[in-house]
XYZ file of N, CA and C in Angstrom:
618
model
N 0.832 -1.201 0.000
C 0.000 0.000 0.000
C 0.874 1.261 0.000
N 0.337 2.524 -0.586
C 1.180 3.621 -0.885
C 0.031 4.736 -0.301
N 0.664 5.149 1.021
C -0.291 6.112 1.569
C 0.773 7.319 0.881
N -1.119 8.059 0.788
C -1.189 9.859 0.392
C -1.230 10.689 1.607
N -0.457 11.496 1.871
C -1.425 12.259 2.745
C -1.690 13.962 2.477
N -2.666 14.278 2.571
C -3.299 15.989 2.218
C -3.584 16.479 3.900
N -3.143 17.498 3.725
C -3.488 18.415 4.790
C -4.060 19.483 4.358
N -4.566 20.339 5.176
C -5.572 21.287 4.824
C -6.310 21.627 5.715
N -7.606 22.061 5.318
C -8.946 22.213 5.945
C -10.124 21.800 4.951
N -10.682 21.559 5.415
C -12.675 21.015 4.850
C -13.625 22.043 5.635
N -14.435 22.344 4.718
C -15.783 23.366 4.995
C -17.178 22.479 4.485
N -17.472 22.516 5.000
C -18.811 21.478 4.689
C -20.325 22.397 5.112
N -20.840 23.152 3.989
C -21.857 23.569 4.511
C -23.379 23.137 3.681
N -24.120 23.260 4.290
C -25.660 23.236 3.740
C -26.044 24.875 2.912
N -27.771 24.725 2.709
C -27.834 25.825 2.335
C -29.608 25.504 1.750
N -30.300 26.865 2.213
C -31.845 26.460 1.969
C -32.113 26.016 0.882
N -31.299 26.307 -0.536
C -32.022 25.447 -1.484
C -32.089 24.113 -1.911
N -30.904 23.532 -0.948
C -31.012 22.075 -1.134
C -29.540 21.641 -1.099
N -28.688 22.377 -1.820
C -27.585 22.431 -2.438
C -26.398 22.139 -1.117
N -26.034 21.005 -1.352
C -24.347 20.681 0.144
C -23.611 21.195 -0.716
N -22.422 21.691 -0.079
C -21.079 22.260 -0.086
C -20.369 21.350 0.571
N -19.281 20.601 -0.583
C -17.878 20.778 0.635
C -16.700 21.024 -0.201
N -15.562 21.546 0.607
C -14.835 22.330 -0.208
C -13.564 21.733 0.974
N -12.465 21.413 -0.010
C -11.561 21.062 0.417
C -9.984 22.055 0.028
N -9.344 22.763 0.850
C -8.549 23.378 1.097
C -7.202 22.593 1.438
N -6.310 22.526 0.318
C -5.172 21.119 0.839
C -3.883 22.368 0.727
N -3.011 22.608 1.447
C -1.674 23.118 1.530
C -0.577 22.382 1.079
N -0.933 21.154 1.918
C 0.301 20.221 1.491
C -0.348 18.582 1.365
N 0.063 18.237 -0.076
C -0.296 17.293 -0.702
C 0.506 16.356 -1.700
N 0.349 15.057 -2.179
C 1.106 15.133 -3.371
C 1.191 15.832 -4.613
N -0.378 15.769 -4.512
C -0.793 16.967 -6.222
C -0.408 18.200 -5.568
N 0.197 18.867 -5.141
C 0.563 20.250 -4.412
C -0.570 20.742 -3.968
N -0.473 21.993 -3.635
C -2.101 23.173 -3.368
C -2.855 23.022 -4.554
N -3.806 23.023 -3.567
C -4.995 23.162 -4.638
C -5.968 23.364 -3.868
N -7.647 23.073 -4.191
C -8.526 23.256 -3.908
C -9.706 22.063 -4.840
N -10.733 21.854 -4.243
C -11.517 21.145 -4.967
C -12.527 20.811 -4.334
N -13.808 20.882 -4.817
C -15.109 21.070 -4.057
C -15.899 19.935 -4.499
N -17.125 19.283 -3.863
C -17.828 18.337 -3.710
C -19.249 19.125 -3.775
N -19.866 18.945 -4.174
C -21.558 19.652 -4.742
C -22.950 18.568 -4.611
N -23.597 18.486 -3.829
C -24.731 17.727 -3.853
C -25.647 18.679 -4.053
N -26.104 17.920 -5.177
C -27.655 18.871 -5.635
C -29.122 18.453 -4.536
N -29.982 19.150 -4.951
C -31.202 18.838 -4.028
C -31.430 17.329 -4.261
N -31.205 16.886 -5.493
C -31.951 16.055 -6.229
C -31.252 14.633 -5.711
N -29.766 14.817 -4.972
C -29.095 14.324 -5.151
C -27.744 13.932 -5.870
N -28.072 14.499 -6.903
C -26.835 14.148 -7.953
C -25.684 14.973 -7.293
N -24.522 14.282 -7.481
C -23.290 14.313 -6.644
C -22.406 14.892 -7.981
N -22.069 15.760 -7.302
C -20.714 16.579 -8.417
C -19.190 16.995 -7.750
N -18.439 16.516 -9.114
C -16.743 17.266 -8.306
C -16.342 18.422 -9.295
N -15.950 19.030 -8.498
C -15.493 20.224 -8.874
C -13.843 20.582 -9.083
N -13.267 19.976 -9.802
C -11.638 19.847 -9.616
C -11.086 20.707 -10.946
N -9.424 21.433 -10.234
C -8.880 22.172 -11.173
C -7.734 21.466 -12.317
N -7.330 20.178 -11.970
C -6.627 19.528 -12.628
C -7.435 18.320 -13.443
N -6.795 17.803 -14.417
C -7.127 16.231 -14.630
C -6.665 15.117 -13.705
N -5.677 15.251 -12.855
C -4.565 14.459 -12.315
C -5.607 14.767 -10.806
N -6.157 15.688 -10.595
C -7.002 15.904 -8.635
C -8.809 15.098 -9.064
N -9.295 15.208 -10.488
C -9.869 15.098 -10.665
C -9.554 13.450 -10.430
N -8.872 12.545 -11.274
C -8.579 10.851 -11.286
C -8.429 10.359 -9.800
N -7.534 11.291 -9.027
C -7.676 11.046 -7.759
C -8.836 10.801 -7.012
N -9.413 11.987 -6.675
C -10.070 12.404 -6.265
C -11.698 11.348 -6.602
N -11.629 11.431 -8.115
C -12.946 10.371 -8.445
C -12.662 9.116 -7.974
N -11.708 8.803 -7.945
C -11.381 7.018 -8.012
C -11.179 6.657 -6.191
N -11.826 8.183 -5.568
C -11.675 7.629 -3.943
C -13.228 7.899 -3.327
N -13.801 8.751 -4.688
C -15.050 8.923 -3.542
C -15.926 8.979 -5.069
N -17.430 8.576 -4.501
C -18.412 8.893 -5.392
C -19.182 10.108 -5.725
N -18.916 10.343 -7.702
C -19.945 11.364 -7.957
C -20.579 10.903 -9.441
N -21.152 11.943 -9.619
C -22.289 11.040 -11.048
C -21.760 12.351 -11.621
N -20.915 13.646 -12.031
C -20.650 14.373 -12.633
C -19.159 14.974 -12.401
N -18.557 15.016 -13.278
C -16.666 15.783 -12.684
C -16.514 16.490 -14.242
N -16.569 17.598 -13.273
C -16.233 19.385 -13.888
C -14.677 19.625 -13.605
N -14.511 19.562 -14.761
C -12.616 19.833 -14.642
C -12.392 21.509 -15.115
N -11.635 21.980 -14.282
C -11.661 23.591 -14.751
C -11.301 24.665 -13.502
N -10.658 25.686 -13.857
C -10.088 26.356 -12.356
C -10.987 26.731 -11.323
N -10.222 26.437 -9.840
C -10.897 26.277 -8.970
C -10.428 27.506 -8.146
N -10.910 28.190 -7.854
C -10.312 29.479 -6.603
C -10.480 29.276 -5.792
N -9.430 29.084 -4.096
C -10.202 28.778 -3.190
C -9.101 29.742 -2.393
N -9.207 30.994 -1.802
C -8.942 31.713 -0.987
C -9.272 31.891 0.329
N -8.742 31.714 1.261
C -8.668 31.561 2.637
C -8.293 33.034 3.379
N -8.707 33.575 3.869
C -8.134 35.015 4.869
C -8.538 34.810 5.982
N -7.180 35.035 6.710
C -7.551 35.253 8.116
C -7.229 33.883 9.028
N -7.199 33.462 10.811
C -7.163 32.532 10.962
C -8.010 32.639 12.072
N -8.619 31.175 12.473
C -9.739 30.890 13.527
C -11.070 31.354 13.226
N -11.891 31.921 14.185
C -12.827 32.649 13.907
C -13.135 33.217 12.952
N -11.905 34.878 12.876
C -11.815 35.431 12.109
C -11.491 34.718 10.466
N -11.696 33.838 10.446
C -11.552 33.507 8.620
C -12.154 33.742 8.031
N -12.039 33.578 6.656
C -13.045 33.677 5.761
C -12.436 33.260 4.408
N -13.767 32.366 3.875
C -13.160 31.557 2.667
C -14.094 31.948 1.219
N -13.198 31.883 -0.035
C -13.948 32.485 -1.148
C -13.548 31.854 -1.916
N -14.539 30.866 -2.491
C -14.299 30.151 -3.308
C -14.965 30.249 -4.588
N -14.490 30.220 -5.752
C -15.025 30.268 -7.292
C -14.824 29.220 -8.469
N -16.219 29.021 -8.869
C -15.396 27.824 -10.359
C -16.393 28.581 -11.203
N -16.570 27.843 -12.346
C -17.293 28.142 -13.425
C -18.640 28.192 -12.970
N -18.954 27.067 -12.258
C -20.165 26.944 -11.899
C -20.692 26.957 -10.914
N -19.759 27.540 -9.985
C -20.202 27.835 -8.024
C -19.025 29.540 -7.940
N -20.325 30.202 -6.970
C -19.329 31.001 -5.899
C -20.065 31.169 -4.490
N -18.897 30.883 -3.753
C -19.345 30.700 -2.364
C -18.343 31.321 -1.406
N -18.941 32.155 -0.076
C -18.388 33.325 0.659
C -18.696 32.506 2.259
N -17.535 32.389 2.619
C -17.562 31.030 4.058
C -17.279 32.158 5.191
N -17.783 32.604 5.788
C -17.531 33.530 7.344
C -17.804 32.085 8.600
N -16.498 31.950 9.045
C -15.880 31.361 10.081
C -16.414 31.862 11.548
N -16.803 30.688 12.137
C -17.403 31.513 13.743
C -15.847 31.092 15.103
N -16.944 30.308 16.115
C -15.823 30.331 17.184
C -15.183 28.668 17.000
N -14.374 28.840 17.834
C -14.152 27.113 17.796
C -15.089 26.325 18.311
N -15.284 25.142 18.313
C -16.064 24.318 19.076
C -15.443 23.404 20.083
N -16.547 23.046 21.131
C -15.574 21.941 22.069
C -15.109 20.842 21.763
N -14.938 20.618 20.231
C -14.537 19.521 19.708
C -13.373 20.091 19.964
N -13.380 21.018 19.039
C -12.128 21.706 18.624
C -11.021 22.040 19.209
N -11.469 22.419 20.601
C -10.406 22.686 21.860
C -10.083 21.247 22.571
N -10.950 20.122 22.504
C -10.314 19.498 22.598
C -9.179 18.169 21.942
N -9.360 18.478 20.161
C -8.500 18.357 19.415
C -7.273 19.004 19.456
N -7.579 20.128 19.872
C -5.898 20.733 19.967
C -4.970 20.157 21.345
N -5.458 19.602 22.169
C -4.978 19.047 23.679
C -3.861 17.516 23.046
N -4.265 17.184 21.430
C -3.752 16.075 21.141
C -2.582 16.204 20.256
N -0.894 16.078 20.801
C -0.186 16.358 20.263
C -0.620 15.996 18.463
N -0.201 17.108 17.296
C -0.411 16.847 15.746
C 0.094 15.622 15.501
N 1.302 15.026 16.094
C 1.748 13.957 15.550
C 1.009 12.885 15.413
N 0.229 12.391 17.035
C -0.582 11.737 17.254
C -1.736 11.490 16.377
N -2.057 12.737 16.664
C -3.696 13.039 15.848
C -3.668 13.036 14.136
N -2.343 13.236 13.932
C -3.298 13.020 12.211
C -2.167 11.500 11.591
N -1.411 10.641 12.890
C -1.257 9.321 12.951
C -2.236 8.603 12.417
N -2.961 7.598 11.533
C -3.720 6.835 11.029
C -4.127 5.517 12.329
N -3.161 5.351 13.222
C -3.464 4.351 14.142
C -4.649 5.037 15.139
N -4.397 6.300 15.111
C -5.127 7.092 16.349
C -6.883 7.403 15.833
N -6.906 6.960 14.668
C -8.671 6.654 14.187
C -9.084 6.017 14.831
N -8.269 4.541 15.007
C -8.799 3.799 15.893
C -9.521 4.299 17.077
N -9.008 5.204 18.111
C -9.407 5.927 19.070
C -10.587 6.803 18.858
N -10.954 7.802 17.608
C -11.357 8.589 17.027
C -12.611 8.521 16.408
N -12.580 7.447 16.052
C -13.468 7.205 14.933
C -14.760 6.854 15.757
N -14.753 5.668 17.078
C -16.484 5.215 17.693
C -16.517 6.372 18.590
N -15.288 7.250 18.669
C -15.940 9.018 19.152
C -16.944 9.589 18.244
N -16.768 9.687 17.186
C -16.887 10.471 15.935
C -18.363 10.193 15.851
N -18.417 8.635 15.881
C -19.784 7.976 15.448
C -20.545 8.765 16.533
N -20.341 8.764 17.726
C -21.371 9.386 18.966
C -21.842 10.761 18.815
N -20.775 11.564 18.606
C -20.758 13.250 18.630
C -21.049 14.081 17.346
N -20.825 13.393 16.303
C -20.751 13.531 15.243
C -21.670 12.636 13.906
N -22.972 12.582 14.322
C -24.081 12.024 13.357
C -23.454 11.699 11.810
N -23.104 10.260 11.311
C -22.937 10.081 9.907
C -21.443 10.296 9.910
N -20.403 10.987 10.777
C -19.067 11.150 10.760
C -18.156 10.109 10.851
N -17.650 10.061 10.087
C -16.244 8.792 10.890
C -14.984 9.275 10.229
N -14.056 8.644 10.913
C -12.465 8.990 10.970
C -11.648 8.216 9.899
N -12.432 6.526 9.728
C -11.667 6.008 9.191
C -12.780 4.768 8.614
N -12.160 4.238 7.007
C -12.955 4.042 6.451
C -12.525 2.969 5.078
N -13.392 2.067 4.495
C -13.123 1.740 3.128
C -13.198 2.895 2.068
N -12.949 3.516 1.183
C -13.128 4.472 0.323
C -13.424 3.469 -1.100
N -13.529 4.072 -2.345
C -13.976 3.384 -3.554
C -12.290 2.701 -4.205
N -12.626 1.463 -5.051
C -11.732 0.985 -5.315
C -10.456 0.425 -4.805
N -10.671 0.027 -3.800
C -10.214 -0.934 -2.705
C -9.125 0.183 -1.643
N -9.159 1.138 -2.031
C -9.146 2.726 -0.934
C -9.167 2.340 0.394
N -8.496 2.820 1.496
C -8.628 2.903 2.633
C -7.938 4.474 2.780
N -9.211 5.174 3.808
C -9.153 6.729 4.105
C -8.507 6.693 5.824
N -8.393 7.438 6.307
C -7.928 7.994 7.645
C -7.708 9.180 7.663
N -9.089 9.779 8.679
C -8.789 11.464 8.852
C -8.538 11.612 10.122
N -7.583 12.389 10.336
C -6.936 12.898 11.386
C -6.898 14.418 11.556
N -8.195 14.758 12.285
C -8.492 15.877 12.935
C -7.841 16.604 13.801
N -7.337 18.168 13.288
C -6.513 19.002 14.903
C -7.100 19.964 14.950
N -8.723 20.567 14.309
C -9.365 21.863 15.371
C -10.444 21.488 14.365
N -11.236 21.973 14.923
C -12.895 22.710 14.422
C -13.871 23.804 14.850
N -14.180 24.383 14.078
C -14.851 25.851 14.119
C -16.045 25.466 13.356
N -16.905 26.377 13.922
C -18.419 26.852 13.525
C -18.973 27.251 12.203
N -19.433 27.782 11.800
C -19.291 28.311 9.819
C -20.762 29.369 10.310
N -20.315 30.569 10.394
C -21.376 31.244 10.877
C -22.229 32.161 10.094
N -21.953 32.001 8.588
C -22.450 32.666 7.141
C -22.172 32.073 6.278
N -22.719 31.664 5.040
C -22.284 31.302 3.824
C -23.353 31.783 3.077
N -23.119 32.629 2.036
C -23.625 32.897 0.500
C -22.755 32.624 -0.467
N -23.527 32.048 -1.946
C -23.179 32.449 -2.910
C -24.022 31.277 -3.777
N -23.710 31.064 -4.931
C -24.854 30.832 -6.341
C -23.942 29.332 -6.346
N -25.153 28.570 -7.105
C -25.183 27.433 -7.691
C -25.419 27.627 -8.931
N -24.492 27.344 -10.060
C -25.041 27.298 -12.031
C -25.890 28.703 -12.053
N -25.496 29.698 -10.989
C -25.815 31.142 -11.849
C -27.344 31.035 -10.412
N -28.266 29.974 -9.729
C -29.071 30.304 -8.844
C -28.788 30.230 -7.462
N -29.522 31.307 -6.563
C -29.067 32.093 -5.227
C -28.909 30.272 -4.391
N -28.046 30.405 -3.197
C -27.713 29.401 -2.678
C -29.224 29.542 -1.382
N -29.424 30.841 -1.033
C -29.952 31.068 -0.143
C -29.458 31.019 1.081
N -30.183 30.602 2.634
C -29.552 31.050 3.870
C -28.467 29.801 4.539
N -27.819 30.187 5.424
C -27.187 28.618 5.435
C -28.024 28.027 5.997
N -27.576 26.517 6.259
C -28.535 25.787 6.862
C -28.085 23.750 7.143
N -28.393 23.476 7.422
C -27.810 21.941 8.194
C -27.050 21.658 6.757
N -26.013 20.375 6.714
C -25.596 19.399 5.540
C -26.560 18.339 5.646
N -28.118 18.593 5.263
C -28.782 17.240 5.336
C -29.715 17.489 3.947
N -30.124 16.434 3.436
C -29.635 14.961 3.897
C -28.003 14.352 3.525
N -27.439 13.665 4.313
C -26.144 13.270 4.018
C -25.741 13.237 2.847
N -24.407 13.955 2.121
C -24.428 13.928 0.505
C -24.317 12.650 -0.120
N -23.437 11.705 0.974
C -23.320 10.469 0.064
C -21.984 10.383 -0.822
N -20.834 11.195 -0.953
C -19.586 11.416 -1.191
C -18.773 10.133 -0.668
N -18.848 9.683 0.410
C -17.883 8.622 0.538
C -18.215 7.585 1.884
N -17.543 6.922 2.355
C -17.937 6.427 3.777
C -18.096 7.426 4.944
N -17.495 8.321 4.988
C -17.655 9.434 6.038
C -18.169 10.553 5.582
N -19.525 11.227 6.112
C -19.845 12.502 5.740
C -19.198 13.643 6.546
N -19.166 14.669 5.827
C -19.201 16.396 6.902
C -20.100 16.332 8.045
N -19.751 16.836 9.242
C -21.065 17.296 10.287
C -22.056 17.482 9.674
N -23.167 17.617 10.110
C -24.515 18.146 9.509
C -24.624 19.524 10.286
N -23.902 20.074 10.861
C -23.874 21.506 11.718
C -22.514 21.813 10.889
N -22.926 22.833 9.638
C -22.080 23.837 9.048
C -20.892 24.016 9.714
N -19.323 23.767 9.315
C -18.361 23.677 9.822
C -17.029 23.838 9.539
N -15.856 24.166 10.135
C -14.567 23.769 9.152
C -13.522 22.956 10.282
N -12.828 22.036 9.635
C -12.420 21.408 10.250
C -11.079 21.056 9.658
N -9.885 21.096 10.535
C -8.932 21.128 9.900
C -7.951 19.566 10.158
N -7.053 19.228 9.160
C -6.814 17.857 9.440
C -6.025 17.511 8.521
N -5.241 15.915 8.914
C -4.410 15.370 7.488
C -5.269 14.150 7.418
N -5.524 13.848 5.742
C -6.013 12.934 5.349
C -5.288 11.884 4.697
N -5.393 10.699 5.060
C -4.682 9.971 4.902
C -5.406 8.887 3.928
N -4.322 8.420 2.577
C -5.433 7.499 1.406
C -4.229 6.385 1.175
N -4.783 5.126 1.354
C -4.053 4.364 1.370
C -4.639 4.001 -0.533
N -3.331 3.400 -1.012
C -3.927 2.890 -2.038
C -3.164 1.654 -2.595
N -3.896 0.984 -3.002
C -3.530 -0.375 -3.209
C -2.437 -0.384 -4.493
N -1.205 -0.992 -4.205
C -0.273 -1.225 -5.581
C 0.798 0.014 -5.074
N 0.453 0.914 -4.717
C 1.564 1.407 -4.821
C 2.797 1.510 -4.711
């Protein structure tokens, strides 16, 4: 097996018209920086939003969607904690993320040395947490095509605004990630969020 690992942050929000958000913010990765977003329509239909061909193959061949939009992705970050704020743009989404306080997850993710916590053994620990506190969440997982995931969480914050358009219509107010998008073995909170972490993708052959 040939583990990946991405670090970053994930924003996972809802929104009254139906429409999930999640948007993934990676710093350090193999495909380098980037950005790349996950789209559940009302209807269901599952979309990726990726700026490469090479994040796109990845990216599809670990999680499920029924549509992949290849084409530049903007994903701008300002600010840290609370104070953040994220702005993200493609062809066919723009979305404006205002960051709230931390949560008591969150403070008590940071109590866990980084090494530990974004360790793949320490899911073990993590993960029948996750299931309790965290409705539909888990740490660690089968992914598509004989994939094995491991997320390793070190803070989480609130998501205390989000606007912006879907294919040109209003997103409307924020609002829960429900019903679950269905993206992979582990969903986003269903309480609008960002959560920061290394993800870990095991993949077979490598």
């Amino acid at each position: 097996m040939r583990r990946d690992r991405f670090s970053g942050r994930i924003a996972g929000v809802g929104s009254r018209s139906g429409v999930r958000v999640v948007v993934g913010h990676w710093v350090d990765s193999p495909l380098g920086s980037f950005t790349d977003v996950m789209v559940a329509e009302p209807d269901g239909t599952r979309v990726l939003l990726a700026p490469t061909q090479e994040v796109a193959d990845f990216v599809a061949t670990t999680y499920r969607f029924d549509r992949v939009v290849i084409g530049p992705v903007a994903g701008v970050v300002s600010g840290s904690g609370r104070r953040s704020a994220w702005e993200v743009s493609s062809a066919e989404l723009r979305l404006s993320v205002r960051v709230g306080r931390r949560t008591l997850l969150g403070w008590a993710l940071r109590l866990v040395p980084r090494a530990v916590a974004t360790a793949p053994a320490w899911t073990a620990v993590t993960d029948p947490v996750a299931r309790v506190l965290l409705r539909g969440v888990r740490t660690r997982g089968s992914a598509a095509h004989g994939r094995r995931e491991f997320y390793g969480a070190t803070d989480h914050h609130r998501v205390r605004s989000a606007t912006g358009t879907w294919q040109g219509t209003d997103l409307g107010p924020l609002a829960p990630v429900s019903p679950e998008p269905g993206f992979g073995f582990g969903s986003t909170p269903e309480r609008p969020s960002v959560t920061t972490l290394t993800s870990t993708v095991e993949v077979p052959g490598g």
